[in-house]
GROMACS .gro file of C-alpha atoms in nm:
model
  168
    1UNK     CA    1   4.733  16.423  -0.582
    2UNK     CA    2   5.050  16.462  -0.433
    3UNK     CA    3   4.919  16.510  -0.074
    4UNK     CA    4   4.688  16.195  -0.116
    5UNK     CA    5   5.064  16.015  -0.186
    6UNK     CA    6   5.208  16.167   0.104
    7UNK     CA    7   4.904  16.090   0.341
    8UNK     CA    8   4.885  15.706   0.209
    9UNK     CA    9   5.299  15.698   0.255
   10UNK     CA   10   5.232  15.762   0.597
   11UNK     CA   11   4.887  15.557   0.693
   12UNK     CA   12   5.149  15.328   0.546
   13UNK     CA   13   5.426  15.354   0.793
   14UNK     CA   14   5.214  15.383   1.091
   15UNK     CA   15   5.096  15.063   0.999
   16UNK     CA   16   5.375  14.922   0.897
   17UNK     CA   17   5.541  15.049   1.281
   18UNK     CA   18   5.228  14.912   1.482
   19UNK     CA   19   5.251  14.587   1.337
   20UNK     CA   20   5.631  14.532   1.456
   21UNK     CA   21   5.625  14.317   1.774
   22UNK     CA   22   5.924  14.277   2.021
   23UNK     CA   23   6.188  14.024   1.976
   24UNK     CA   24   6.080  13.703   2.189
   25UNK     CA   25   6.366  13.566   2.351
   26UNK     CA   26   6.406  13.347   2.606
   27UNK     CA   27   6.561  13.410   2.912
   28UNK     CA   28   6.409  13.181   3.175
   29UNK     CA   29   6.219  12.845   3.058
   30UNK     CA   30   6.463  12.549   3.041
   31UNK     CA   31   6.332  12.230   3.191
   32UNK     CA   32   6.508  12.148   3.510
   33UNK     CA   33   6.793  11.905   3.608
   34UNK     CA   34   6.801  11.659   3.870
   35UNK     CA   35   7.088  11.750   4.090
   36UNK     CA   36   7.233  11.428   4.255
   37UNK     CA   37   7.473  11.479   4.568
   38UNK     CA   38   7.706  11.194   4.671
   39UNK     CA   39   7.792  11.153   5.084
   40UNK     CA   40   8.046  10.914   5.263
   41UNK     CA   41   7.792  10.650   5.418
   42UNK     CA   42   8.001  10.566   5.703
   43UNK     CA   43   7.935  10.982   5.790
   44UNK     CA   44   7.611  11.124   5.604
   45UNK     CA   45   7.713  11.449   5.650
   46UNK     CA   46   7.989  11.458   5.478
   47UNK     CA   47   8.033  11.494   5.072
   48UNK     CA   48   8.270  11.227   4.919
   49UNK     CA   49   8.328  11.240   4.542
   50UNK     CA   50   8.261  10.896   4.306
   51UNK     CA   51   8.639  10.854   4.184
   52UNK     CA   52   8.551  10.835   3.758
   53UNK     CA   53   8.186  10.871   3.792
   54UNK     CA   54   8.005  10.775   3.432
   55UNK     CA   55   7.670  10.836   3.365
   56UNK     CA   56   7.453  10.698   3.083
   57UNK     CA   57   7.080  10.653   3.044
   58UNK     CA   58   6.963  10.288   2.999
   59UNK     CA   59   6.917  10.225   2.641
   60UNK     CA   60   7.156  10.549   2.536
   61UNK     CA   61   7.502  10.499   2.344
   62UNK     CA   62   7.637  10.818   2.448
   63UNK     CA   63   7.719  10.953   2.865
   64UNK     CA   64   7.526  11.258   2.964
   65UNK     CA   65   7.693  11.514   2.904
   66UNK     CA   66   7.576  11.745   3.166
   67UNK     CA   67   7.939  11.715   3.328
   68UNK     CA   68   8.263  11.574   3.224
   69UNK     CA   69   8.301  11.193   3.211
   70UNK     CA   70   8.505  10.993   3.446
   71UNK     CA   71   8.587  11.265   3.658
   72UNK     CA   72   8.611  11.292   4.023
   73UNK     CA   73   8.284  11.462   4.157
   74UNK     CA   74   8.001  11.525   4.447
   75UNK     CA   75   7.775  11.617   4.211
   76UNK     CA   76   7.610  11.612   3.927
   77UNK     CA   77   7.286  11.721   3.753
   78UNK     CA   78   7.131  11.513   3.501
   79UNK     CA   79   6.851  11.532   3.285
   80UNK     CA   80   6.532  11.358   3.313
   81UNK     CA   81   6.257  11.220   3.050
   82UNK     CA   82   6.014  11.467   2.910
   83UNK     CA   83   5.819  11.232   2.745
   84UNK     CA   84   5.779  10.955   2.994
   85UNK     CA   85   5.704  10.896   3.416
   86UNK     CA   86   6.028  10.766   3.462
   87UNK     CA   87   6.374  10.779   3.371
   88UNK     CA   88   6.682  10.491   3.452
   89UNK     CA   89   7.014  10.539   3.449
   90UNK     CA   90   7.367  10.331   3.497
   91UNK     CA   91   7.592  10.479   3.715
   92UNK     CA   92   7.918  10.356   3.716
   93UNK     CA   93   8.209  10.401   3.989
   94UNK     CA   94   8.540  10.339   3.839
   95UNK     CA   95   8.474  10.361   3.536
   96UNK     CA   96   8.710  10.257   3.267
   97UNK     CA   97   8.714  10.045   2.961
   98UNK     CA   98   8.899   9.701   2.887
   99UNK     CA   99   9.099   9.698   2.519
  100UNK     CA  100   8.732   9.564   2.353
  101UNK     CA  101   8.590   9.885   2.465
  102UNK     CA  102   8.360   9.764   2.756
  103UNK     CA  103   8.292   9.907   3.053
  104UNK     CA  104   8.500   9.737   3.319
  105UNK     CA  105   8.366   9.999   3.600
  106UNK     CA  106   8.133   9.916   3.942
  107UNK     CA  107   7.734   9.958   3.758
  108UNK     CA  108   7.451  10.028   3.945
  109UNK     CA  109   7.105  10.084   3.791
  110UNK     CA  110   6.963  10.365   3.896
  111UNK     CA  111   6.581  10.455   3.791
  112UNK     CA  112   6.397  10.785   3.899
  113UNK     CA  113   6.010  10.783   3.868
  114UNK     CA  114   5.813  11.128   3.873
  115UNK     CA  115   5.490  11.257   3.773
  116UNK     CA  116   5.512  11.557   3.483
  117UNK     CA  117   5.399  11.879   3.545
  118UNK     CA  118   5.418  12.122   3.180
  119UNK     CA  119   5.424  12.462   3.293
  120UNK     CA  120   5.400  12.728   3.012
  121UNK     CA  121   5.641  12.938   3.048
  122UNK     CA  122   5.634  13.203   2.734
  123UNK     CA  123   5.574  13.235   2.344
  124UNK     CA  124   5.927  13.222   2.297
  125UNK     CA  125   6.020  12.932   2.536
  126UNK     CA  126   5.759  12.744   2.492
  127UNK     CA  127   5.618  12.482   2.751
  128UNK     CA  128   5.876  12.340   3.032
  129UNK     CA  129   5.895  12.058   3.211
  130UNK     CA  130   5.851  12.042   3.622
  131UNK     CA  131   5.877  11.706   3.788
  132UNK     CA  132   5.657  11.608   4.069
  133UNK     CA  133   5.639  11.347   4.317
  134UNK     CA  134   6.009  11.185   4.270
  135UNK     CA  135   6.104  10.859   4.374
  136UNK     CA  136   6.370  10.602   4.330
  137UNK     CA  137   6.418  10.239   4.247
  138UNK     CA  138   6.759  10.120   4.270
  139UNK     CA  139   6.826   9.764   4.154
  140UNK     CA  140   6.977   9.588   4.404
  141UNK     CA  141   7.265   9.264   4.343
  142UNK     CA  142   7.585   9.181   4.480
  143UNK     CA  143   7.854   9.481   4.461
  144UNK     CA  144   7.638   9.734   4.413
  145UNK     CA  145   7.864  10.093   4.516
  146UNK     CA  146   7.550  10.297   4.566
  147UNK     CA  147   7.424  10.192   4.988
  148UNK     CA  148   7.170  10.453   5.024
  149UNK     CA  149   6.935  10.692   4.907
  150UNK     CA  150   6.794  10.996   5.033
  151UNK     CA  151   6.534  11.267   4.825
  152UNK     CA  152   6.572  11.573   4.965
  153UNK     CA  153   6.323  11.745   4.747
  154UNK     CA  154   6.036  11.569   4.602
  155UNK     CA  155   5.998  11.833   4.357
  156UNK     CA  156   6.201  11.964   4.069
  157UNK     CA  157   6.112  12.270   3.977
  158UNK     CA  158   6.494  12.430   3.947
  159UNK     CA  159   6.850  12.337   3.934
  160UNK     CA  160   6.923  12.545   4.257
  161UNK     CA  161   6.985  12.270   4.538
  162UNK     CA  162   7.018  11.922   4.606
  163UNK     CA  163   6.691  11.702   4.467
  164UNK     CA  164   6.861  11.324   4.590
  165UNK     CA  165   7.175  11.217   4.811
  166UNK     CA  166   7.359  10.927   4.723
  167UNK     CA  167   7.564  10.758   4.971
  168UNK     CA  168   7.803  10.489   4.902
   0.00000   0.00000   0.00000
């Protein structure tokens, strides 16, 4: 009787063992950003920074928060819609608030339209996000900072390199 114990105790283990799977953990699988690069317009081939560059997405109470706020930079990289085709944001140039607590800063509306590509990646990360086809619509009035627009690369597929150039 004793043996049959033993022998069950270890069918039981081996089973027990065989059944353990490997941690999932994800390494590589997060959605990319669009990475925005600002030149001097007067000489595209050089990078000039947005002095207190704010970014928030139209319809958002909050800035993204992909870089710091207001600061001096040549770029950035935001993050688009998941859910939707397109994605708008106001950029804003000088950015500062009066004593009510309102933007007093150069805005220029800025909207990005894509096609989305879900790309599985793994059981632990789950599906990402690739963007395909970008384009941009930027609304146009008097004063507006941002002169030109350039995309680079149509597709986003990484963070690794320039997607759009801004010049202003």
């Amino acid at each position: 009787m004793q043996k049959l114990s033993w022998v069950l105790f270890a069918v039981l283990c081996i089973v027990f063992v065989a059944s353990c799977e490997k941690d999932d953990i994800c390494v590589e699988g997060n959605t990319p950003l669009l990475v925005l690069e600002f030149f001097d317009a007067a000489n595209p081939t050089a990078n000039k920074n947005v002095t207190a560059l704010r970014i928030v997405g139209e319809g958002q109470n909050s800035t993204v928060n992909t870089f710091t706020d207001r600061s001096n930079v040549n770029n950035v990289q935001i993050p688009l819609r998941t859910e939707m085709d397109a994605t708008t944001f106001l950029i804003i140039s000088n950015s500062a608030s009066n004593d009510g607590g309102q933007e007093t800063g150069n805005i220029d509306t800025l909207t990005f339209n894509y096609e989305r590509l879900e790309d599985f990646a793994s059981r632990a990360c789950g599906f990402v996000v690739n963007y395909d086809s970008l384009s941009t619509d930027l609304q146009t009035g008097s004063g507006n900072w941002i002169l030109d627009i350039e995309i680079v690369r149509a597709s986003i597929t990484n963070s690794d390199s320039t997607h759009v150039k801004i010049f202003h």
